[in-house]
JSON list of C-alpha atoms in Angstrom, two decimals:
[
{"chain": "A", "resi": 1082, "resn": "MET", "atom": "CA", "xyz": [171.48, 67.14, 100.06]},
{"chain": "A", "resi": 1083, "resn": "ASN", "atom": "CA", "xyz": [171.14, 70.78, 100.61]},
{"chain": "A", "resi": 1084, "resn": "ASN", "atom": "CA", "xyz": [171.11, 71.80, 104.35]},
{"chain": "A", "resi": 1085, "resn": "ILE", "atom": "CA", "xyz": [168.83, 74.42, 105.15]},
{"chain": "A", "resi": 1086, "resn": "ILE", "atom": "CA", "xyz": [168.79, 76.03, 108.51]},
{"chain": "A", "resi": 1087, "resn": "LEU", "atom": "CA", "xyz": [165.31, 77.67, 109.47]},
{"chain": "A", "resi": 1088, "resn": "ARG", "atom": "CA", "xyz": [165.52, 80.17, 112.39]},
{"chain": "A", "resi": 1089, "resn": "GLY", "atom": "CA", "xyz": [162.45, 79.78, 114.90]},
{"chain": "A", "resi": 1090, "resn": "ALA", "atom": "CA", "xyz": [161.01, 80.73, 118.51]},
{"chain": "A", "resi": 1091, "resn": "ASP", "atom": "CA", "xyz": [158.66, 79.32, 120.78]},
{"chain": "A", "resi": 1092, "resn": "ILE", "atom": "CA", "xyz": [156.50, 82.21, 122.39]},
{"chain": "A", "resi": 1093, "resn": "SER", "atom": "CA", "xyz": [153.91, 82.40, 124.92]},
{"chain": "A", "resi": 1094, "resn": "GLU", "atom": "CA", "xyz": [152.75, 84.96, 127.41]},
{"chain": "A", "resi": 1095, "resn": "PHE", "atom": "CA", "xyz": [156.02, 84.67, 129.12]},
{"chain": "A", "resi": 1096, "resn": "ASN", "atom": "CA", "xyz": [157.65, 87.15, 126.29]},
{"chain": "A", "resi": 1097, "resn": "GLY", "atom": "CA", "xyz": [154.85, 89.71, 126.57]},
{"chain": "A", "resi": 1098, "resn": "ALA", "atom": "CA", "xyz": [153.99, 91.93, 123.39]},
{"chain": "A", "resi": 1099, "resn": "ILE", "atom": "CA", "xyz": [156.16, 90.95, 120.87]},
{"chain": "A", "resi": 1100, "resn": "ASP", "atom": "CA", "xyz": [156.83, 93.31, 118.04]},
{"chain": "A", "resi": 1101, "resn": "PHE", "atom": "CA", "xyz": [156.10, 91.13, 115.17]},
{"chain": "A", "resi": 1102, "resn": "GLU", "atom": "CA", "xyz": [157.08, 93.37, 112.51]},
{"chain": "A", "resi": 1103, "resn": "LYS", "atom": "CA", "xyz": [160.60, 93.24, 114.15]},
{"chain": "A", "resi": 1104, "resn": "ILE", "atom": "CA", "xyz": [160.76, 89.57, 114.59]},
{"chain": "A", "resi": 1105, "resn": "LYS", "atom": "CA", "xyz": [159.71, 88.91, 111.23]},
{"chain": "A", "resi": 1106, "resn": "LYS", "atom": "CA", "xyz": [163.23, 90.00, 109.71]},
{"chain": "A", "resi": 1107, "resn": "ASN", "atom": "CA", "xyz": [165.05, 87.41, 111.92]},
{"chain": "A", "resi": 1108, "resn": "LEU", "atom": "CA", "xyz": [162.60, 84.38, 112.17]},
{"chain": "A", "resi": 1109, "resn": "ASP", "atom": "CA", "xyz": [161.36, 82.00, 109.58]},
{"chain": "A", "resi": 1110, "resn": "PHE", "atom": "CA", "xyz": [158.48, 80.79, 111.89]},
{"chain": "A", "resi": 1111, "resn": "VAL", "atom": "CA", "xyz": [156.99, 80.69, 115.19]},
{"chain": "A", "resi": 1112, "resn": "ILE", "atom": "CA", "xyz": [155.74, 78.36, 117.56]},
{"chain": "A", "resi": 1113, "resn": "ILE", "atom": "CA", "xyz": [152.85, 79.64, 119.59]},
{"chain": "A", "resi": 1114, "resn": "ARG", "atom": "CA", "xyz": [151.78, 78.06, 123.11]},
{"chain": "A", "resi": 1115, "resn": "CYS", "atom": "CA", "xyz": [147.98, 77.94, 123.38]},
{"chain": "A", "resi": 1116, "resn": "GLY", "atom": "CA", "xyz": [147.81, 76.88, 126.89]},
{"chain": "A", "resi": 1117, "resn": "PHE", "atom": "CA", "xyz": [148.89, 74.25, 129.62]},
{"chain": "A", "resi": 1118, "resn": "GLY", "atom": "CA", "xyz": [147.02, 71.39, 131.35]},
{"chain": "A", "resi": 1119, "resn": "SER", "atom": "CA", "xyz": [143.53, 70.71, 130.92]},
{"chain": "A", "resi": 1120, "resn": "ASP", "atom": "CA", "xyz": [140.69, 72.63, 129.61]},
{"chain": "A", "resi": 1121, "resn": "TYR", "atom": "CA", "xyz": [140.29, 75.18, 132.18]},
{"chain": "A", "resi": 1122, "resn": "LEU", "atom": "CA", "xyz": [140.19, 78.93, 131.10]},
{"chain": "A", "resi": 1123, "resn": "HIS", "atom": "CA", "xyz": [142.73, 79.91, 133.56]},
{"chain": "A", "resi": 1124, "resn": "GLN", "atom": "CA", "xyz": [145.24, 77.60, 132.00]},
{"chain": "A", "resi": 1125, "resn": "ASP", "atom": "CA", "xyz": [144.93, 79.53, 128.40]},
{"chain": "A", "resi": 1126, "resn": "ASP", "atom": "CA", "xyz": [147.67, 81.50, 127.24]},
{"chain": "A", "resi": 1127, "resn": "GLU", "atom": "CA", "xyz": [146.95, 85.20, 127.51]},
{"chain": "A", "resi": 1128, "resn": "TYR", "atom": "CA", "xyz": [148.55, 86.08, 124.24]},
{"chain": "A", "resi": 1129, "resn": "PHE", "atom": "CA", "xyz": [147.52, 83.39, 122.39]},
{"chain": "A", "resi": 1130, "resn": "GLU", "atom": "CA", "xyz": [145.00, 84.80, 120.25]},
{"chain": "A", "resi": 1131, "resn": "ARG", "atom": "CA", "xyz": [147.06, 88.39, 119.78]},
{"chain": "A", "resi": 1132, "resn": "ASN", "atom": "CA", "xyz": [150.10, 85.95, 118.73]},
{"chain": "A", "resi": 1133, "resn": "VAL", "atom": "CA", "xyz": [148.26, 84.20, 115.94]},
{"chain": "A", "resi": 1134, "resn": "LYS", "atom": "CA", "xyz": [146.56, 87.31, 114.56]},
{"chain": "A", "resi": 1135, "resn": "GLU", "atom": "CA", "xyz": [150.13, 89.16, 114.46]},
{"chain": "A", "resi": 1136, "resn": "CYS", "atom": "CA", "xyz": [151.45, 85.99, 112.58]},
{"chain": "A", "resi": 1137, "resn": "GLU", "atom": "CA", "xyz": [148.79, 86.15, 110.16]},
{"chain": "A", "resi": 1138, "resn": "LYS", "atom": "CA", "xyz": [149.01, 90.05, 109.90]},
{"chain": "A", "resi": 1139, "resn": "PHE", "atom": "CA", "xyz": [152.91, 89.91, 109.01]},
{"chain": "A", "resi": 1140, "resn": "GLN", "atom": "CA", "xyz": [152.66, 86.41, 106.99]},
{"chain": "A", "resi": 1141, "resn": "ILE", "atom": "CA", "xyz": [154.82, 84.61, 109.58]},
{"chain": "A", "resi": 1142, "resn": "PRO", "atom": "CA", "xyz": [154.39, 80.78, 109.47]},
{"chain": "A", "resi": 1143, "resn": "TYR", "atom": "CA", "xyz": [153.28, 79.66, 112.88]},
{"chain": "A", "resi": 1144, "resn": "GLY", "atom": "CA", "xyz": [152.33, 76.18, 114.51]},
{"chain": "A", "resi": 1145, "resn": "VAL", "atom": "CA", "xyz": [150.48, 75.58, 117.75]},
{"chain": "A", "resi": 1146, "resn": "TYR", "atom": "CA", "xyz": [151.49, 73.78, 121.05]},
{"chain": "A", "resi": 1147, "resn": "LEU", "atom": "CA", "xyz": [149.48, 72.75, 124.43]},
{"chain": "A", "resi": 1148, "resn": "TYR", "atom": "CA", "xyz": [152.20, 72.45, 126.97]}
]
């Protein structure tokens, strides 16, 4: 059995504006928070769209979650 270790990070607005070109070298994937709670605008993660666009731009695999 092959033991494969992948490196990932959980990112959200609390990380601020991430330099995705820089983190790409150290991560295999990221998990992006899209918000928390219920369907209220003030609960959306302010960096969600930016984080998704940057992952796609730098071809970093990602998943999303609602906390």
